[in-house]
Short mmCIF file of C-alpha atoms and ligand atoms in Angstrom, two decimals:
data_model
loop_
_atom_site.label_atom_id
_atom_site.label_comp_id
_atom_site.label_asym_id
_atom_site.label_seq_id
_atom_site.Cartn_x
_atom_site.Cartn_y
_atom_site.Cartn_z
CA MET A 5 21.19 -10.04 -14.10
CA ALA A 6 24.43 -11.48 -12.54
CA GLU A 7 24.83 -8.35 -10.56
CA ILE A 8 21.24 -8.44 -8.92
CA LEU A 9 21.64 -12.09 -8.26
CA HIS A 10 24.89 -11.40 -6.74
CA LYS A 11 23.16 -9.07 -4.22
CA VAL A 12 20.15 -11.54 -3.63
CA ILE A 13 22.22 -14.09 -1.80
CA GLU A 14 25.19 -11.97 -0.89
CA GLU A 15 27.63 -14.64 -2.15
CA SER A 16 30.72 -12.31 -1.41
CA ARG A 17 30.52 -12.44 2.26
CA GLN A 18 29.31 -15.98 2.48
CA GLY A 19 32.45 -18.03 3.91
CA GLU A 20 34.45 -14.84 4.59
CA ALA A 21 37.47 -15.38 6.69
CA TYR A 22 39.09 -12.69 9.02
CA GLU A 23 42.43 -11.10 8.26
CA SER A 24 45.05 -10.59 10.90
CA PHE A 25 45.40 -6.80 11.56
CA VAL A 26 48.24 -4.91 10.60
CA GLY A 27 50.16 -3.01 13.32
CA ASP A 28 48.49 -4.84 16.16
CA PRO A 29 50.48 -4.28 19.26
CA ASN A 30 49.61 -7.65 20.86
CA ILE A 31 51.68 -10.63 20.41
CA PHE A 32 49.72 -13.88 19.95
CA ASN A 33 51.07 -17.10 20.45
CA LYS A 34 48.30 -18.95 19.06
CA LYS A 35 46.25 -18.33 15.75
CA PHE A 36 42.51 -18.67 15.04
CA TYR A 37 40.71 -18.92 11.80
CA ILE A 38 37.00 -18.16 11.39
CA GLU A 39 34.46 -18.18 8.58
CA SER A 40 31.00 -16.91 8.73
CA TYR A 41 27.77 -17.87 6.78
CA GLY A 42 24.23 -16.67 6.86
CA CYS A 43 22.70 -13.36 8.03
CA GLN A 44 24.35 -10.08 9.38
CA MET A 45 23.92 -11.35 13.19
CA ASN A 46 26.30 -14.35 12.56
CA PHE A 47 28.92 -11.83 11.30
CA SER A 48 28.60 -9.61 14.06
CA ASP A 49 28.73 -12.68 16.46
CA SER A 50 32.13 -13.65 14.93
CA GLU A 51 33.26 -10.27 16.06
CA ILE A 52 32.26 -11.10 19.42
CA VAL A 53 34.02 -14.54 19.53
CA ALA A 54 37.18 -12.72 17.86
CA SER A 55 37.33 -10.39 20.96
CA ILE A 56 36.88 -13.32 23.51
CA LEU A 57 39.86 -15.26 21.63
CA HIS A 58 42.12 -12.21 21.68
CA GLY A 59 41.72 -12.26 25.32
CA GLU A 60 42.92 -15.58 25.56
CA GLY A 61 46.09 -14.91 23.19
CA PHE A 62 44.79 -15.92 19.76
CA GLY A 63 45.48 -13.85 16.99
CA ALA A 64 43.51 -14.05 13.57
CA THR A 65 44.73 -15.47 10.38
CA ARG A 66 43.10 -15.70 6.70
CA ASN A 67 44.79 -19.12 6.01
CA PHE A 68 43.34 -21.97 7.75
CA GLU A 69 46.25 -24.27 7.22
CA GLU A 70 48.25 -22.45 9.60
CA ALA A 71 45.58 -22.05 12.27
CA ASP A 72 45.45 -23.74 15.62
CA LEU A 73 41.92 -23.23 16.09
CA VAL A 74 39.49 -23.23 13.05
CA LEU A 75 35.85 -21.99 13.73
CA LEU A 76 32.64 -22.02 11.28
CA ASN A 77 30.06 -19.92 12.40
CA THR A 78 27.21 -21.58 10.72
CA CYS A 79 23.54 -20.81 9.33
CA SER A 80 20.62 -23.03 9.40
CA ILE A 81 18.10 -20.71 7.63
CA ARG A 82 18.13 -23.01 4.47
CA GLU A 83 19.15 -26.41 3.50
CA LYS A 84 21.68 -25.18 1.06
CA ALA A 85 23.51 -23.26 3.90
CA GLU A 86 23.78 -26.40 5.94
CA GLN A 87 25.32 -28.36 3.21
CA THR A 88 28.04 -25.67 2.42
CA VAL A 89 28.98 -25.88 6.07
CA ARG A 90 29.25 -29.72 5.87
CA ASN A 91 31.51 -29.49 2.73
CA ARG A 92 33.95 -26.91 4.42
CA LEU A 93 34.23 -29.25 7.74
CA GLN A 94 35.28 -32.06 5.44
CA ALA A 95 37.71 -29.90 3.82
CA PHE A 96 39.07 -28.84 7.11
CA ARG A 97 39.15 -32.44 8.54
CA LYS A 98 41.72 -33.56 5.73
CA VAL A 99 44.14 -30.66 7.19
CA LYS A 100 43.66 -31.67 10.71
CA ASP A 101 44.41 -35.45 9.89
CA ASN A 102 47.93 -34.22 9.23
CA LYS A 103 48.21 -31.68 11.96
CA PRO A 104 46.97 -33.56 14.97
CA GLY A 105 46.96 -30.36 17.63
CA MET A 106 44.52 -28.43 15.43
CA LEU A 107 41.06 -27.91 17.10
CA VAL A 108 37.99 -27.50 14.85
CA GLY A 109 34.73 -25.94 16.17
CA VAL A 110 31.32 -25.15 14.97
CA LEU A 111 29.50 -22.25 16.21
CA GLY A 112 25.96 -20.86 15.75
CA CYS A 113 22.73 -21.90 14.41
CA MET A 114 23.58 -25.41 13.59
CA ALA A 115 25.33 -26.19 16.74
CA GLU A 116 22.11 -27.48 18.69
CA ARG A 117 20.78 -29.54 16.10
CA LEU A 118 23.83 -31.32 14.50
CA LYS A 119 26.03 -31.39 17.71
CA SER A 120 25.94 -35.14 18.07
CA LYS A 121 26.01 -35.78 14.45
CA PHE A 122 29.19 -33.77 14.07
CA LEU A 123 31.19 -34.80 17.18
CA GLU A 124 30.27 -38.42 17.66
CA GLU A 125 28.96 -39.95 14.32
CA GLU A 126 30.95 -38.15 11.72
CA LYS A 127 33.89 -37.18 14.11
CA LEU A 128 34.29 -33.91 12.07
CA VAL A 129 34.72 -31.46 14.94
CA ASP A 130 36.21 -31.07 18.64
CA ILE A 131 33.96 -28.11 19.88
CA VAL A 132 30.36 -27.28 19.42
CA VAL A 133 29.20 -23.99 20.68
CA GLY A 134 25.68 -22.30 20.52
CA PRO A 135 25.02 -18.85 19.84
CA ASP A 136 24.41 -17.93 23.65
CA ALA A 137 27.57 -19.86 24.72
CA TYR A 138 30.54 -18.01 23.52
CA ARG A 139 31.71 -16.81 26.83
CA SER A 140 32.58 -20.37 27.63
CA LEU A 141 34.92 -20.89 24.59
CA PRO A 142 38.12 -20.31 26.57
CA GLY A 143 37.27 -23.13 28.96
CA LEU A 144 35.97 -25.40 26.23
CA ILE A 145 39.23 -24.90 24.17
CA ASN A 146 41.31 -25.92 27.29
CA GLU A 147 39.53 -28.95 27.78
CA ALA A 148 39.48 -29.87 24.08
CA GLU A 149 43.31 -29.42 24.05
CA THR A 150 43.30 -32.57 26.23
CA GLY A 151 41.48 -34.53 23.57
CA GLN A 152 37.92 -34.35 24.84
CA LYS A 153 35.02 -33.47 22.76
CA MET A 154 33.26 -30.29 24.29
CA VAL A 155 29.65 -28.98 23.67
CA ASN A 156 27.88 -25.92 25.03
CA VAL A 157 24.56 -25.08 23.21
CA LEU A 158 22.63 -23.63 26.25
CA LEU A 159 20.28 -20.98 25.11
CA SER A 160 20.08 -17.83 27.67
CA ARG A 161 17.23 -15.54 28.27
CA GLU A 162 19.76 -12.98 29.36
CA GLU A 163 22.94 -13.16 27.29
CA THR A 164 23.36 -9.98 25.12
CA TYR A 165 27.38 -9.86 25.32
CA ALA A 166 26.68 -6.12 26.27
CA ASP A 167 30.20 -5.66 27.75
CA ILE A 168 32.25 -7.37 25.12
CA SER A 169 33.52 -4.97 22.56
CA PRO A 170 33.61 -6.58 19.21
CA VAL A 171 36.95 -6.78 17.35
CA ARG A 172 36.30 -5.01 14.03
CA LEU A 173 38.41 -7.26 12.07
CA ASP A 174 37.32 -7.12 8.50
CA SER A 175 36.36 -3.46 8.54
CA ASN A 176 36.70 -0.73 6.08
CA GLY A 177 37.08 1.55 9.16
CA VAL A 178 33.85 3.61 7.95
CA THR A 179 30.79 1.36 8.59
CA ALA A 180 30.24 -1.12 11.55
CA PHE A 181 27.51 -3.50 12.83
CA VAL A 182 26.14 -3.01 16.38
CA SER A 183 23.93 -5.90 17.76
CA ILE A 184 21.23 -4.30 19.82
CA MET A 185 19.08 -7.76 20.73
CA ARG A 186 19.22 -11.30 20.19
CA GLY A 187 16.87 -14.05 19.64
CA CYS A 188 13.16 -13.95 18.34
CA ASN A 189 9.69 -14.43 19.79
CA ASN A 190 7.91 -14.21 16.42
CA MET A 191 7.56 -17.91 15.47
CA CYS A 192 7.06 -17.30 11.83
CA THR A 193 6.30 -21.03 10.96
CA PHE A 194 9.06 -21.56 8.09
CA CYS A 195 11.82 -20.13 10.53
CA VAL A 196 14.37 -21.79 12.54
CA VAL A 197 15.73 -18.54 14.35
CA PRO A 198 13.54 -18.83 17.48
CA PHE A 199 14.85 -22.48 18.07
CA THR A 200 18.57 -21.95 17.11
CA ARG A 201 19.05 -18.55 18.66
CA GLY A 202 16.45 -18.49 21.64
CA ARG A 203 14.09 -15.86 23.15
CA GLU A 204 14.18 -12.12 22.42
CA ARG A 205 16.16 -9.98 24.65
CA SER A 206 17.28 -6.57 24.32
CA ARG A 207 20.59 -5.02 25.08
CA ASP A 208 21.27 -2.57 27.79
CA ALA A 209 20.63 0.80 25.94
CA ASP A 210 23.72 2.58 27.59
CA SER A 211 26.04 -0.02 26.39
CA ILE A 212 24.84 0.42 22.76
CA ILE A 213 25.34 4.22 22.92
CA SER A 214 28.94 3.94 24.17
CA GLU A 215 29.78 1.20 21.65
CA CYS A 216 28.37 3.56 18.92
CA ARG A 217 30.24 6.77 20.50
CA ASP A 218 33.33 4.61 20.67
CA LEU A 219 33.04 3.76 16.94
CA PHE A 220 32.46 7.28 16.05
CA THR A 221 35.53 8.48 18.01
CA ARG A 222 37.58 6.07 16.20
CA GLY A 223 36.53 7.24 12.82
CA PHE A 224 33.51 5.23 12.05
CA ARG A 225 30.94 7.38 10.43
CA GLU A 226 27.97 4.68 10.14
CA VAL A 227 26.57 2.34 12.54
CA THR A 228 23.77 -0.60 11.46
CA LEU A 229 21.73 -1.36 14.44
CA LEU A 230 21.15 -5.33 14.37
CA GLY A 231 18.51 -7.70 15.52
CA GLN A 232 15.79 -9.97 13.94
CA ASN A 233 12.91 -7.71 14.90
CA VAL A 234 14.56 -4.28 15.90
CA ASP A 235 11.22 -2.62 16.25
CA SER A 236 10.43 -4.67 19.20
CA TYR A 237 13.44 -3.33 20.96
CA HIS A 238 12.50 -2.54 24.43
CA TYR A 239 15.17 -2.27 27.31
CA SER A 240 14.34 -1.69 31.13
CA ASP A 241 16.81 -1.66 33.83
CA ASN A 242 15.79 -1.75 37.53
CA GLY A 243 12.95 0.73 37.67
CA ALA A 244 14.57 3.27 35.05
CA GLU A 245 12.50 4.58 32.31
CA PRO A 246 12.16 1.83 29.70
CA VAL A 247 13.71 2.64 26.14
CA ASN A 248 12.04 1.65 23.04
CA PHE A 249 13.34 1.55 19.51
CA ALA A 250 12.26 5.21 18.56
CA GLN A 251 13.96 6.41 21.74
CA LEU A 252 17.13 4.28 21.05
CA LEU A 253 17.32 5.53 17.34
CA GLU A 254 17.08 9.13 18.53
CA ARG A 255 19.79 8.70 21.19
CA VAL A 256 22.07 7.18 18.63
CA ALA A 257 21.27 10.09 16.27
CA LEU A 258 22.19 12.54 18.95
CA ILE A 259 25.94 11.12 19.29
CA SER A 260 26.83 13.52 16.04
CA PRO A 261 25.19 14.70 12.94
CA LEU A 262 28.30 13.15 11.23
CA LEU A 263 27.24 9.59 12.37
CA ARG A 264 24.86 7.89 10.15
CA ILE A 265 22.47 5.43 11.63
CA ARG A 266 20.92 2.43 9.77
CA PHE A 267 18.95 -0.59 11.10
CA SER A 268 17.75 -3.99 10.17
CA THR A 269 15.36 -6.21 10.28
CA SER A 270 12.24 -4.44 10.81
CA HIS A 271 8.98 -6.77 11.26
CA PRO A 272 6.08 -4.90 9.51
CA LYS A 273 4.08 -5.46 12.39
CA ASP A 274 6.21 -3.53 14.95
CA ILE A 275 7.50 -0.78 12.94
CA THR A 276 5.50 2.33 14.45
CA ASP A 277 4.78 5.80 13.58
CA ASP A 278 6.97 7.04 16.34
CA VAL A 279 9.94 5.18 14.78
CA LEU A 280 9.16 6.59 11.20
CA PHE A 281 8.76 10.16 12.70
CA THR A 282 12.14 9.85 14.49
CA MET A 283 13.49 8.84 11.14
CA ALA A 284 12.08 11.77 9.37
CA LYS A 285 13.19 14.21 11.96
CA TYR A 286 17.14 13.22 12.00
CA GLU A 287 18.90 13.76 8.77
CA ASN A 288 21.67 11.23 9.94
CA ILE A 289 19.09 8.47 10.21
CA CYS A 290 19.25 6.93 6.82
CA LYS A 291 16.03 6.90 4.78
CA TYR A 292 16.02 3.07 4.26
CA ILE A 293 13.92 0.32 5.60
CA HIS A 294 14.48 -3.25 4.97
CA LEU A 295 10.59 -4.64 5.45
CA PRO A 296 10.32 -8.39 4.63
CA VAL A 297 6.97 -9.14 3.01
CA GLN A 298 7.64 -13.01 2.60
CA SER A 299 4.28 -13.29 0.69
CA GLY A 300 1.76 -11.19 -0.80
CA ASN A 301 -1.15 -13.44 -0.09
CA THR A 302 -3.13 -13.22 3.28
CA ARG A 303 -3.80 -16.80 3.45
CA ILE A 304 -0.09 -17.76 3.16
CA LEU A 305 0.76 -14.88 5.37
CA GLN A 306 -1.57 -16.65 7.91
CA LEU A 307 0.12 -20.01 7.55
CA MET A 308 3.32 -18.42 8.09
CA ASN A 309 2.14 -16.74 11.09
CA ARG A 310 3.44 -13.23 10.05
CA THR A 311 0.35 -11.62 11.91
CA TYR A 312 -0.39 -9.28 9.08
CA THR A 313 -2.49 -9.33 6.00
CA ARG A 314 -1.77 -8.16 2.33
CA GLU A 315 -3.94 -5.15 2.86
CA TRP A 316 -2.33 -4.33 6.10
CA TYR A 317 1.14 -4.62 4.61
CA ILE A 318 0.41 -2.50 1.61
CA ASN A 319 -1.02 0.30 4.04
CA LYS A 320 2.38 0.20 5.94
CA VAL A 321 4.12 0.63 2.75
CA ASN A 322 1.69 3.54 1.95
CA ARG A 323 2.15 5.05 5.51
CA ILE A 324 6.03 4.94 5.21
CA ARG A 325 5.98 6.78 1.89
CA GLU A 326 3.66 9.29 3.22
CA ILE A 327 5.97 10.23 6.31
CA ILE A 328 9.25 9.75 4.30
CA PRO A 329 8.88 10.28 0.87
CA GLU A 330 12.23 9.75 -0.19
CA ILE A 331 12.41 6.45 1.64
CA GLY A 332 14.43 3.26 0.09
CA LEU A 333 12.84 0.03 0.79
CA SER A 334 13.87 -3.53 0.42
CA THR A 335 12.37 -6.79 1.26
CA ASP A 336 12.51 -10.66 1.90
CA VAL A 337 10.25 -13.10 -0.42
CA ILE A 338 9.65 -16.62 -0.22
CA ALA A 339 8.48 -18.39 -3.19
CA GLY A 340 6.42 -21.82 -2.91
CA PHE A 341 5.54 -21.99 0.25
CA CYS A 342 3.41 -25.00 1.52
CA SER A 343 0.12 -25.03 -0.55
CA GLU A 344 0.75 -21.92 -2.38
CA THR A 345 -1.59 -21.80 -5.43
CA GLU A 346 -0.64 -20.08 -8.63
CA ASP A 347 -2.86 -17.00 -7.85
CA GLU A 348 -1.49 -16.85 -4.49
CA HIS A 349 2.13 -16.66 -6.10
CA LYS A 350 0.67 -13.75 -8.39
CA ASP A 351 -0.73 -11.97 -5.12
CA THR A 352 3.24 -11.96 -4.05
CA LEU A 353 4.12 -10.41 -7.53
CA SER A 354 1.46 -7.71 -7.16
CA VAL A 355 2.54 -6.55 -3.86
CA MET A 356 6.00 -6.22 -5.26
CA GLU A 357 4.63 -4.24 -7.95
CA HIS A 358 2.96 -2.10 -5.68
CA SER A 359 5.89 -1.52 -3.25
CA CYS A 360 8.55 -0.77 -5.60
CA TYR A 361 11.36 -1.88 -3.49
CA ASP A 362 14.90 -1.07 -4.51
CA MET A 363 16.35 -4.61 -3.68
CA ALA A 364 15.16 -7.88 -2.46
CA TYR A 365 16.65 -10.95 -1.01
CA MET A 366 14.69 -13.84 -2.75
CA PHE A 367 14.33 -17.56 -1.66
CA SER A 368 12.53 -20.64 -2.61
CA TYR A 369 10.81 -22.29 0.43
CA SER A 370 12.96 -24.93 2.04
CA GLU A 371 11.48 -27.04 4.97
CA ARG A 372 13.71 -26.84 8.03
CA PRO A 373 13.55 -29.63 10.76
CA GLY A 374 11.68 -28.52 13.80
CA THR A 375 9.87 -25.58 12.51
CA LEU A 376 5.98 -25.05 13.03
CA ALA A 377 5.77 -25.45 9.18
CA GLU A 378 7.47 -28.78 9.33
CA ARG A 379 5.19 -30.10 11.98
CA ARG A 380 1.88 -28.47 10.55
CA TYR A 381 2.09 -28.35 7.01
CA LYS A 382 3.10 -30.40 3.87
CA ASP A 383 5.86 -29.14 1.66
CA ASP A 384 3.89 -29.67 -1.57
CA VAL A 385 4.76 -27.02 -4.01
CA PRO A 386 6.90 -29.23 -6.48
CA GLU A 387 10.64 -28.09 -6.88
CA ASP A 388 10.44 -27.11 -10.48
CA VAL A 389 7.21 -25.05 -9.57
CA LYS A 390 9.25 -23.28 -6.67
CA LYS A 391 12.06 -22.60 -9.16
CA ARG A 392 9.78 -21.12 -11.83
CA ARG A 393 7.93 -18.86 -9.40
CA LEU A 394 11.47 -17.71 -7.78
CA GLU A 395 12.69 -17.03 -11.28
CA GLU A 396 9.38 -14.83 -11.87
CA ILE A 397 10.11 -12.86 -8.62
CA ILE A 398 13.68 -12.27 -9.27
CA GLU A 399 12.66 -11.04 -12.96
CA LEU A 400 10.17 -8.79 -11.59
CA GLN A 401 12.45 -7.48 -8.80
CA ARG A 402 15.45 -6.83 -11.61
CA ARG A 403 13.02 -4.80 -13.69
CA LYS A 404 11.89 -2.80 -10.46
CA SER A 405 15.52 -2.26 -9.33
CA VAL A 406 16.36 -1.00 -12.86
CA GLU A 407 13.40 1.35 -12.94
CA SER A 408 14.23 2.74 -9.32
CA TYR A 409 17.81 3.29 -10.14
CA LYS A 410 17.19 4.92 -13.38
CA ASN A 411 14.60 7.20 -11.51
CA ASP A 412 17.67 8.51 -9.36
CA VAL A 413 19.54 9.98 -12.52
CA GLY A 414 19.71 13.66 -12.40
CA LYS A 415 19.38 13.71 -8.55
CA THR A 416 22.24 14.63 -6.20
CA PHE A 417 22.74 12.72 -3.04
CA THR A 418 25.05 13.01 -0.30
CA VAL A 419 27.41 9.87 -0.29
CA LEU A 420 29.52 8.50 2.72
CA ILE A 421 32.78 7.48 1.10
CA GLU A 422 33.51 3.76 1.95
CA GLY A 423 36.59 3.19 -0.05
CA ASP A 424 38.04 2.66 -3.52
CA SER A 425 35.48 1.18 -6.12
CA LYS A 426 36.09 -2.31 -7.14
CA ARG A 427 36.53 -1.57 -10.54
CA SER A 428 39.29 1.11 -10.11
CA GLY A 429 41.56 2.85 -7.75
CA GLU A 430 40.51 6.12 -9.57
CA HIS A 431 36.73 5.96 -8.18
CA TRP A 432 35.37 6.14 -4.84
CA CYS A 433 32.32 4.09 -3.70
CA GLY A 434 29.99 4.81 -1.10
CA ARG A 435 26.17 4.83 -0.27
CA ASN A 436 23.48 7.34 -0.27
CA SER A 437 20.91 7.63 2.55
CA GLN A 438 18.85 5.13 0.83
CA ASN A 439 21.29 2.35 0.91
CA LYS A 440 22.30 2.60 -2.91
CA MET A 441 25.82 2.09 -3.89
CA VAL A 442 27.40 5.25 -5.61
CA VAL A 443 30.58 4.94 -7.77
CA PHE A 444 32.18 8.32 -8.96
CA PRO A 445 35.62 9.69 -10.04
CA LYS A 446 37.81 10.99 -7.28
CA GLY A 447 38.79 13.96 -9.35
CA GLU A 448 40.95 16.52 -8.10
CA LEU A 449 39.51 16.98 -4.60
CA LYS A 450 41.32 15.38 -1.93
CA LEU A 451 38.70 13.51 -0.20
CA ASN A 452 39.32 10.54 2.21
CA LYS A 453 37.31 7.29 3.14
CA GLY A 454 34.81 8.47 5.96
CA ASP A 455 34.33 11.65 4.00
CA TYR A 456 30.88 12.83 2.98
CA THR A 457 30.41 14.42 -0.49
CA GLU A 458 27.71 15.48 -2.87
CA VAL A 459 27.47 13.50 -5.90
CA LYS A 460 25.14 14.13 -9.00
CA ILE A 461 23.99 11.00 -10.67
CA THR A 462 24.57 10.70 -14.30
CA SER A 463 23.52 7.01 -15.17
CA SER A 464 22.64 3.58 -13.42
CA THR A 465 22.51 -0.13 -13.54
CA GLY A 466 20.10 -2.12 -11.63
CA ALA A 467 22.46 -2.35 -8.46
CA THR A 468 24.70 0.84 -8.79
CA LEU A 469 24.44 4.57 -9.41
CA LEU A 470 27.20 6.17 -11.24
CA GLY A 471 27.91 9.96 -10.88
CA GLU A 472 30.24 12.85 -10.34
CA ILE A 473 31.04 15.02 -7.25
CA VAL A 474 29.36 18.47 -7.42
N1 SAM B 530 14.00 -11.59 11.38
C1 SAM B 530 13.89 -11.24 9.93
C2 SAM B 530 12.69 -11.08 9.28
O1 SAM B 530 11.68 -11.54 9.97
O2 SAM B 530 12.43 -10.59 8.45
C3 SAM B 530 14.81 -12.30 8.92
C4 SAM B 530 15.11 -13.66 9.36
S1 SAM B 530 15.75 -14.74 8.27
C5 SAM B 530 17.45 -14.80 8.89
C6 SAM B 530 15.90 -14.02 6.68
C7 SAM B 530 15.09 -14.45 5.60
O3 SAM B 530 15.35 -15.76 5.37
C8 SAM B 530 13.65 -14.57 6.04
O4 SAM B 530 13.08 -13.04 6.18
C9 SAM B 530 13.25 -15.41 4.96
O5 SAM B 530 12.66 -14.72 3.94
C10 SAM B 530 14.21 -16.47 4.80
N2 SAM B 530 13.82 -17.65 5.10
C11 SAM B 530 13.80 -17.94 6.37
N3 SAM B 530 13.36 -19.29 6.50
C12 SAM B 530 13.34 -19.78 5.35
C13 SAM B 530 12.86 -21.06 4.72
N4 SAM B 530 12.48 -22.07 5.55
N5 SAM B 530 13.14 -21.30 3.49
C14 SAM B 530 13.10 -19.99 2.71
N6 SAM B 530 13.52 -19.04 3.19
C15 SAM B 530 13.52 -18.80 4.38
FE1 SF4 B 531 12.57 -15.74 11.93
FE2 SF4 B 531 10.12 -14.69 11.77
FE3 SF4 B 531 12.04 -14.32 13.74
FE4 SF4 B 531 12.39 -13.11 11.52
S1 SF4 B 531 10.65 -12.54 12.76
S2 SF4 B 531 13.71 -14.42 12.80
S3 SF4 B 531 11.58 -14.84 10.06
S4 SF4 B 531 10.80 -16.07 13.39
#
């Protein structure tokens, strides 16, 4: 159970700080520390921020007490995420009290909503910067060094940071995230993202291809194309042929058959047959889709403004399995959305039963200020009921994960080696195409991180496959 919960909330990456890199030829005269919370987009943004700061002579450190600049890249998705950030800011303030030159900044999704609270009322920070304003960081830092409080939370309709090459500070050197779009136009009623990250915009396709090609040349073997809704990717430039997501996927796939491609997240309403056929056509496009369902009940889906019904979602899952039978599927689920009845909750369980996800991120509904749900509906499912429904969802998923992983015993998969397994230096770990983690003994073969190998699965848990090289 612990293993599955660990995956559900991705506790291991929350609050992760970047390490200074070994052998970096640049000499940095100042140090920055950055901690990231929330979704993969935020982690990816921190790499853009790191790149901008490098240009200003800042090197990264993992110890905030020695930093000249301490940054928190924040998440607003749930109330709990905000509370964690607040606690961290209080810890930084204690250090800052004895180190007056140190600057503390808040980046990301909490910036707009809490800027005046953090800066003026609670006096916790010196700089507040929203997700579309990272280019202004150097100027804001200069001003803040003179003792001023600096804010830039302007959202943009154009900014994609297309020309900034992210610094892969915390990387295994094999897998990397590449942002292909920013913002979201979907207006799911529970979600703050459209307000904190602004309108959807797609990044220049050529800049995505050259970033992926560059990563491949540097030895990376897997890229994950990132966006809140990747299937609505659409880039057109001054009369040139527009590029949609299926075409982008194909262009990345053609860089090299040795470069694996993943993507996240897919909105069920936007994933097309075109995308599915492109996935089926190229061996190196991983057979894995993260397809958030949120609820299995049509009335609740309507209240959430997800724009699909229960039946439509089920048909989409069936279609995906028809075109790509070996697909790995995962999802996001929210328990206890406004006015959800017991029967409607059961509809969520039955969709999960039908879909057979390998993994799920499971949340209880947390009302977020400014969202459409906060304005329109009452958050009226009692906390204990939400908690119990979430537990039922987690328990069902635990059973489904165990089943799905057990079904793989006896199969052979191509695994991309990501590094030593956590449990021992004698074992490799890596993923199969379906995104399942595979652990296996290194044996006599002289393989390296970034190599592909065939592994036959001999046993499983609910979150890992164990096997041996064949
Ligand atoms: N764009 C993606 C999508 O539509 O699936 C993911 C966006 S969000 C960063 C990740 C997940 O957080 C959502 O899919 C949803 O399950 C969950 N989430 C968002 N707002 C929430 C809220 N107010 N309460 C609970 N969970 C929430
Ligand atoms: Fe939020 Fe919905 Fe956009 Fe995902 S698709 S980021 S849940 S508004």
